[in-house]
Amino acid sequence: MLYKFARSIIAIIFYPLYRIKVIGKENIPKSGPVIICSNHISNFDPPVVGITSSRDISFMAKGELFDKPFLGKLLLGIKAFPVRRGLADRNALRNGLKILEEGHTLGLFPEGTRSKTGELGKPLSGVGFFALRSEAVVVPCVIIGKYKPFSKTTVAYGEPMDVNTYREQKASAKDMSEAIMEEIRNLYDIHKN
C-alpha cells in the first residue's frame, strides 16, 4: 500500500519536473522474476526507475540508511532491503534471491555506487551472481540526464538478455556482470543524443 502511494506521489512530482521520457517499457516482462539493471548517476535513480517500470521493484539500499528509525521503516515499507557494502553480505544475497524465487522484480545498480562524473563505471560481480543463480530475466536500463529541473531525463529499457547462454557456458559472476554492463553501455550509446 505504501509503495503504491509513494510511487504515485513521486510520479506526480518527477514526471513534469524532470520531463521524464520512457523508452522500451514494453521490454519488461509482465510476470515472472526480473532483474532490472541500471546505471547509477543520482540518489533519484531508484525512485525514477520505480515510477517508470511497469512492475513493483525491490531495491537494495546501503545498510546505514536502515539504521535511521524513520527512514529505515519507510525503506522497508517501499520494498527496499539493506546491503552492507564492501562485504559479502549473505543476508542481502538471500533476500535478493528470495524476491526472485517468489517471481518478483529486483532492481540493481551494477556499478554499486553513484558515478560522480555521469560516465558508466565498472560493474561489481553481485549483479552477475543474481543473474546466474536465479531463473530471472535481466532487463538492462539506462538513465540519461542530470536531474536539472525542467531539463529532459530519458529512461530507456532494453530487450531482455538471454542469461541461459551464460549459464550454459558456466560464465563467472564477473563475466555476467560485464555482459550486463555492456548492454547498459549499448543503450546509453543509442539514446544519449
mmCIF file of C-alpha atoms in Angstrom:
data_model
loop_
_atom_site.group_PDB
_atom_site.id
_atom_site.type_symbol
_atom_site.label_atom_id
_atom_site.label_comp_id
_atom_site.label_asym_id
_atom_site.label_seq_id
_atom_site.Cartn_x
_atom_site.Cartn_y
_atom_site.Cartn_z
ATOM 1 C CA MET A 1 0.000 0.000 0.000
ATOM 2 C CA LEU A 2 2.778 2.437 0.962
ATOM 3 C CA TYR A 3 4.678 1.507 -2.218
ATOM 4 C CA LYS A 4 1.735 2.424 -4.491
ATOM 5 C CA PHE A 5 1.113 5.659 -2.600
ATOM 6 C CA ALA A 6 4.785 6.719 -2.665
ATOM 7 C CA ARG A 7 5.063 5.796 -6.339
ATOM 8 C CA SER A 8 2.023 7.942 -7.235
ATOM 9 C CA ILE A 9 3.288 10.982 -5.331
ATOM 10 C CA ILE A 10 6.801 10.725 -6.791
ATOM 11 C CA ALA A 11 5.414 10.288 -10.323
ATOM 12 C CA ILE A 12 3.228 13.409 -9.985
ATOM 13 C CA ILE A 13 6.288 15.449 -8.973
ATOM 14 C CA PHE A 14 9.099 13.890 -11.029
ATOM 15 C CA TYR A 15 7.485 13.431 -14.459
ATOM 16 C CA PRO A 16 6.927 17.163 -15.101
ATOM 17 C CA LEU A 17 9.895 18.379 -13.016
ATOM 18 C CA TYR A 18 12.477 16.280 -14.887
ATOM 19 C CA ARG A 19 10.492 15.927 -18.130
ATOM 20 C CA ILE A 20 10.877 12.160 -17.960
ATOM 21 C CA LYS A 21 10.678 10.295 -21.254
ATOM 22 C CA VAL A 22 10.380 6.494 -21.047
ATOM 23 C CA ILE A 23 11.506 4.214 -23.885
ATOM 24 C CA GLY A 24 11.135 0.436 -24.128
ATOM 25 C CA LYS A 25 8.866 -0.130 -21.126
ATOM 26 C CA GLU A 26 7.278 -2.973 -23.094
ATOM 27 C CA ASN A 27 10.584 -4.881 -22.761
ATOM 28 C CA ILE A 28 9.827 -5.578 -19.089
ATOM 29 C CA PRO A 29 8.086 -8.975 -18.816
ATOM 30 C CA LYS A 30 4.623 -8.764 -17.248
ATOM 31 C CA SER A 31 5.211 -11.746 -14.974
ATOM 32 C CA GLY A 32 7.965 -13.961 -13.590
ATOM 33 C CA PRO A 33 11.238 -12.998 -11.915
ATOM 34 C CA VAL A 34 13.009 -9.963 -13.390
ATOM 35 C CA ILE A 35 16.232 -8.144 -12.566
ATOM 36 C CA ILE A 36 16.254 -4.541 -13.779
ATOM 37 C CA CYS A 37 19.874 -3.343 -14.032
ATOM 38 C CA SER A 38 20.516 0.368 -14.413
ATOM 39 C CA ASN A 39 23.409 2.802 -14.400
ATOM 40 C CA HIS A 40 23.617 4.942 -11.263
ATOM 41 C CA ILE A 41 24.052 8.721 -11.503
ATOM 42 C CA SER A 42 21.971 10.081 -8.606
ATOM 43 C CA ASN A 43 20.076 9.274 -5.424
ATOM 44 C CA PHE A 44 16.981 9.892 -7.568
ATOM 45 C CA ASP A 45 17.670 6.796 -9.700
ATOM 46 C CA PRO A 46 15.745 4.255 -7.560
ATOM 47 C CA PRO A 47 12.527 6.313 -7.466
ATOM 48 C CA VAL A 48 12.840 7.161 -11.167
ATOM 49 C CA VAL A 49 13.282 3.518 -12.176
ATOM 50 C CA GLY A 50 10.468 2.688 -9.751
ATOM 51 C CA ILE A 51 7.964 5.074 -11.338
ATOM 52 C CA THR A 52 8.891 4.282 -14.950
ATOM 53 C CA SER A 53 8.833 0.481 -14.609
ATOM 54 C CA SER A 54 5.633 -1.458 -15.219
ATOM 55 C CA ARG A 55 6.493 -3.687 -12.218
ATOM 56 C CA ASP A 56 6.912 -3.025 -8.500
ATOM 57 C CA ILE A 57 10.642 -3.209 -7.730
ATOM 58 C CA SER A 58 12.595 -4.171 -4.616
ATOM 59 C CA PHE A 59 15.895 -2.290 -4.438
ATOM 60 C CA MET A 60 18.969 -2.987 -2.358
ATOM 61 C CA ALA A 61 19.902 0.075 -0.325
ATOM 62 C CA LYS A 62 23.004 0.756 1.724
ATOM 63 C CA GLY A 63 22.626 -0.684 5.201
ATOM 64 C CA GLU A 64 23.389 2.569 7.037
ATOM 65 C CA LEU A 65 20.092 4.039 5.810
ATOM 66 C CA PHE A 66 18.154 1.365 7.703
ATOM 67 C CA ASP A 67 19.848 2.391 10.975
ATOM 68 C CA LYS A 68 17.823 5.618 10.991
ATOM 69 C CA PRO A 69 14.475 4.798 12.679
ATOM 70 C CA PHE A 70 12.015 6.670 10.418
ATOM 71 C CA LEU A 71 13.938 6.201 7.163
ATOM 72 C CA GLY A 72 14.559 2.522 7.875
ATOM 73 C CA LYS A 73 10.839 1.828 8.330
ATOM 74 C CA LEU A 74 9.995 3.851 5.240
ATOM 75 C CA LEU A 75 12.509 1.937 3.100
ATOM 76 C CA LEU A 76 11.163 -1.416 4.301
ATOM 77 C CA GLY A 77 7.630 -0.156 3.524
ATOM 78 C CA ILE A 78 8.608 0.540 -0.089
ATOM 79 C CA LYS A 79 10.169 -2.926 -0.529
ATOM 80 C CA ALA A 80 13.829 -1.943 -0.154
ATOM 81 C CA PHE A 81 16.221 -4.168 1.764
ATOM 82 C CA PRO A 82 19.663 -3.489 3.268
ATOM 83 C CA VAL A 83 23.075 -4.473 1.998
ATOM 84 C CA ARG A 84 26.327 -3.932 3.877
ATOM 85 C CA ARG A 85 28.635 -2.601 1.202
ATOM 86 C CA GLY A 86 32.203 -3.789 0.931
ATOM 87 C CA LEU A 87 31.318 -7.138 2.494
ATOM 88 C CA ALA A 88 29.987 -10.431 1.179
ATOM 89 C CA ASP A 89 26.578 -9.753 2.739
ATOM 90 C CA ARG A 90 24.955 -13.203 2.740
ATOM 91 C CA ASN A 91 21.733 -11.836 4.179
ATOM 92 C CA ALA A 92 21.345 -9.394 1.279
ATOM 93 C CA LEU A 93 22.135 -12.173 -1.219
ATOM 94 C CA ARG A 94 19.485 -14.416 0.371
ATOM 95 C CA ASN A 95 16.924 -11.602 0.395
ATOM 96 C CA GLY A 96 17.561 -10.823 -3.276
ATOM 97 C CA LEU A 97 17.286 -14.477 -4.334
ATOM 98 C CA LYS A 98 14.077 -14.886 -2.299
ATOM 99 C CA ILE A 99 12.489 -11.923 -4.105
ATOM 100 C CA LEU A 100 13.323 -13.550 -7.442
ATOM 101 C CA GLU A 101 12.226 -17.044 -6.339
ATOM 102 C CA GLU A 102 8.830 -15.546 -5.495
ATOM 103 C CA GLY A 103 8.564 -14.200 -9.061
ATOM 104 C CA HIS A 104 9.079 -10.525 -8.202
ATOM 105 C CA THR A 105 11.357 -7.802 -9.570
ATOM 106 C CA LEU A 106 14.765 -6.894 -8.179
ATOM 107 C CA GLY A 107 16.362 -3.548 -9.010
ATOM 108 C CA LEU A 108 20.167 -3.417 -9.050
ATOM 109 C CA PHE A 109 22.825 -0.874 -9.950
ATOM 110 C CA PRO A 110 25.738 -2.970 -11.259
ATOM 111 C CA GLU A 111 28.293 -0.238 -10.510
ATOM 112 C CA GLY A 112 27.379 -0.488 -6.823
ATOM 113 C CA THR A 113 27.657 3.247 -6.216
ATOM 114 C CA ARG A 114 26.828 6.505 -7.943
ATOM 115 C CA SER A 115 29.031 7.778 -10.755
ATOM 116 C CA LYS A 116 30.417 11.180 -9.790
ATOM 117 C CA THR A 117 31.016 12.099 -13.446
ATOM 118 C CA GLY A 118 27.904 10.580 -15.030
ATOM 119 C CA GLU A 119 30.165 8.229 -17.005
ATOM 120 C CA LEU A 120 29.417 4.500 -16.880
ATOM 121 C CA GLY A 121 31.712 2.662 -14.488
ATOM 122 C CA LYS A 122 32.846 -0.914 -13.931
ATOM 123 C CA PRO A 123 30.324 -3.398 -12.540
ATOM 124 C CA LEU A 124 30.662 -5.386 -9.341
ATOM 125 C CA SER A 125 30.120 -9.137 -9.533
ATOM 126 C CA GLY A 126 26.967 -9.116 -7.343
ATOM 127 C CA VAL A 127 24.609 -8.461 -10.240
ATOM 128 C CA GLY A 128 26.125 -11.382 -12.162
ATOM 129 C CA PHE A 129 25.634 -13.594 -9.098
ATOM 130 C CA PHE A 130 21.895 -12.847 -9.012
ATOM 131 C CA ALA A 131 21.530 -13.331 -12.767
ATOM 132 C CA LEU A 132 23.297 -16.703 -12.791
ATOM 133 C CA ARG A 133 21.843 -18.079 -9.534
ATOM 134 C CA SER A 134 18.192 -17.349 -10.341
ATOM 135 C CA GLU A 135 15.764 -18.005 -13.173
ATOM 136 C CA ALA A 136 15.266 -14.270 -13.627
ATOM 137 C CA VAL A 137 15.168 -12.359 -16.878
ATOM 138 C CA VAL A 138 17.666 -9.467 -16.929
ATOM 139 C CA VAL A 139 16.415 -6.179 -18.370
ATOM 140 C CA PRO A 140 19.113 -3.514 -18.899
ATOM 141 C CA CYS A 141 18.129 0.083 -18.228
ATOM 142 C CA VAL A 142 19.864 3.419 -18.732
ATOM 143 C CA ILE A 143 19.105 6.816 -17.232
ATOM 144 C CA ILE A 144 20.342 9.799 -19.229
ATOM 145 C CA GLY A 145 20.091 13.327 -17.854
ATOM 146 C CA LYS A 146 21.296 15.486 -14.975
ATOM 147 C CA TYR A 147 18.089 15.826 -12.952
ATOM 148 C CA LYS A 148 18.063 19.554 -13.530
ATOM 149 C CA PRO A 149 14.538 20.959 -13.152
ATOM 150 C CA PHE A 150 12.709 21.095 -16.488
ATOM 151 C CA SER A 151 15.563 19.554 -18.467
ATOM 152 C CA LYS A 152 14.888 16.209 -20.139
ATOM 153 C CA THR A 153 15.631 12.888 -18.433
ATOM 154 C CA THR A 154 15.436 9.735 -20.546
ATOM 155 C CA VAL A 155 14.869 6.293 -19.055
ATOM 156 C CA ALA A 156 15.356 3.515 -21.631
ATOM 157 C CA TYR A 157 14.734 -0.195 -21.063
ATOM 158 C CA GLY A 158 16.493 -2.630 -23.377
ATOM 159 C CA GLU A 159 15.434 -6.049 -24.570
ATOM 160 C CA PRO A 160 15.705 -8.861 -22.012
ATOM 161 C CA MET A 161 19.056 -10.655 -22.049
ATOM 162 C CA ASP A 162 19.318 -14.395 -22.654
ATOM 163 C CA VAL A 163 21.039 -15.361 -19.410
ATOM 164 C CA ASN A 164 20.693 -19.093 -20.203
ATOM 165 C CA THR A 165 23.508 -18.788 -22.738
ATOM 166 C CA TYR A 166 25.828 -17.568 -19.979
ATOM 167 C CA ARG A 167 24.612 -20.262 -17.575
ATOM 168 C CA GLU A 168 25.327 -22.967 -20.179
ATOM 169 C CA GLN A 169 28.808 -21.531 -20.746
ATOM 170 C CA LYS A 170 29.372 -21.628 -16.958
ATOM 171 C CA ALA A 171 30.216 -17.918 -17.040
ATOM 172 C CA SER A 172 31.588 -16.375 -13.859
ATOM 173 C CA ALA A 173 29.602 -13.766 -11.929
ATOM 174 C CA LYS A 174 32.195 -11.193 -13.044
ATOM 175 C CA ASP A 175 31.769 -12.099 -16.736
ATOM 176 C CA MET A 176 27.977 -11.958 -16.384
ATOM 177 C CA SER A 177 28.191 -8.544 -14.732
ATOM 178 C CA GLU A 178 30.427 -7.286 -17.559
ATOM 179 C CA ALA A 179 27.939 -8.546 -20.156
ATOM 180 C CA ILE A 180 25.077 -6.745 -18.390
ATOM 181 C CA MET A 181 27.099 -3.537 -18.168
ATOM 182 C CA GLU A 182 27.904 -3.823 -21.865
ATOM 183 C CA GLU A 183 24.158 -3.898 -22.628
ATOM 184 C CA ILE A 184 23.693 -0.774 -20.495
ATOM 185 C CA ARG A 185 26.546 0.904 -22.420
ATOM 186 C CA ASN A 186 24.889 -0.021 -25.729
ATOM 187 C CA LEU A 187 21.611 1.528 -24.554
ATOM 188 C CA TYR A 188 23.473 4.651 -23.485
ATOM 189 C CA ASP A 189 25.123 4.976 -26.917
ATOM 190 C CA ILE A 190 21.768 4.566 -28.672
ATOM 191 C CA HIS A 191 19.837 7.108 -26.572
ATOM 192 C CA LYS A 192 22.421 9.669 -25.415
ATOM 193 C CA ASN A 193 21.515 12.314 -28.018
#
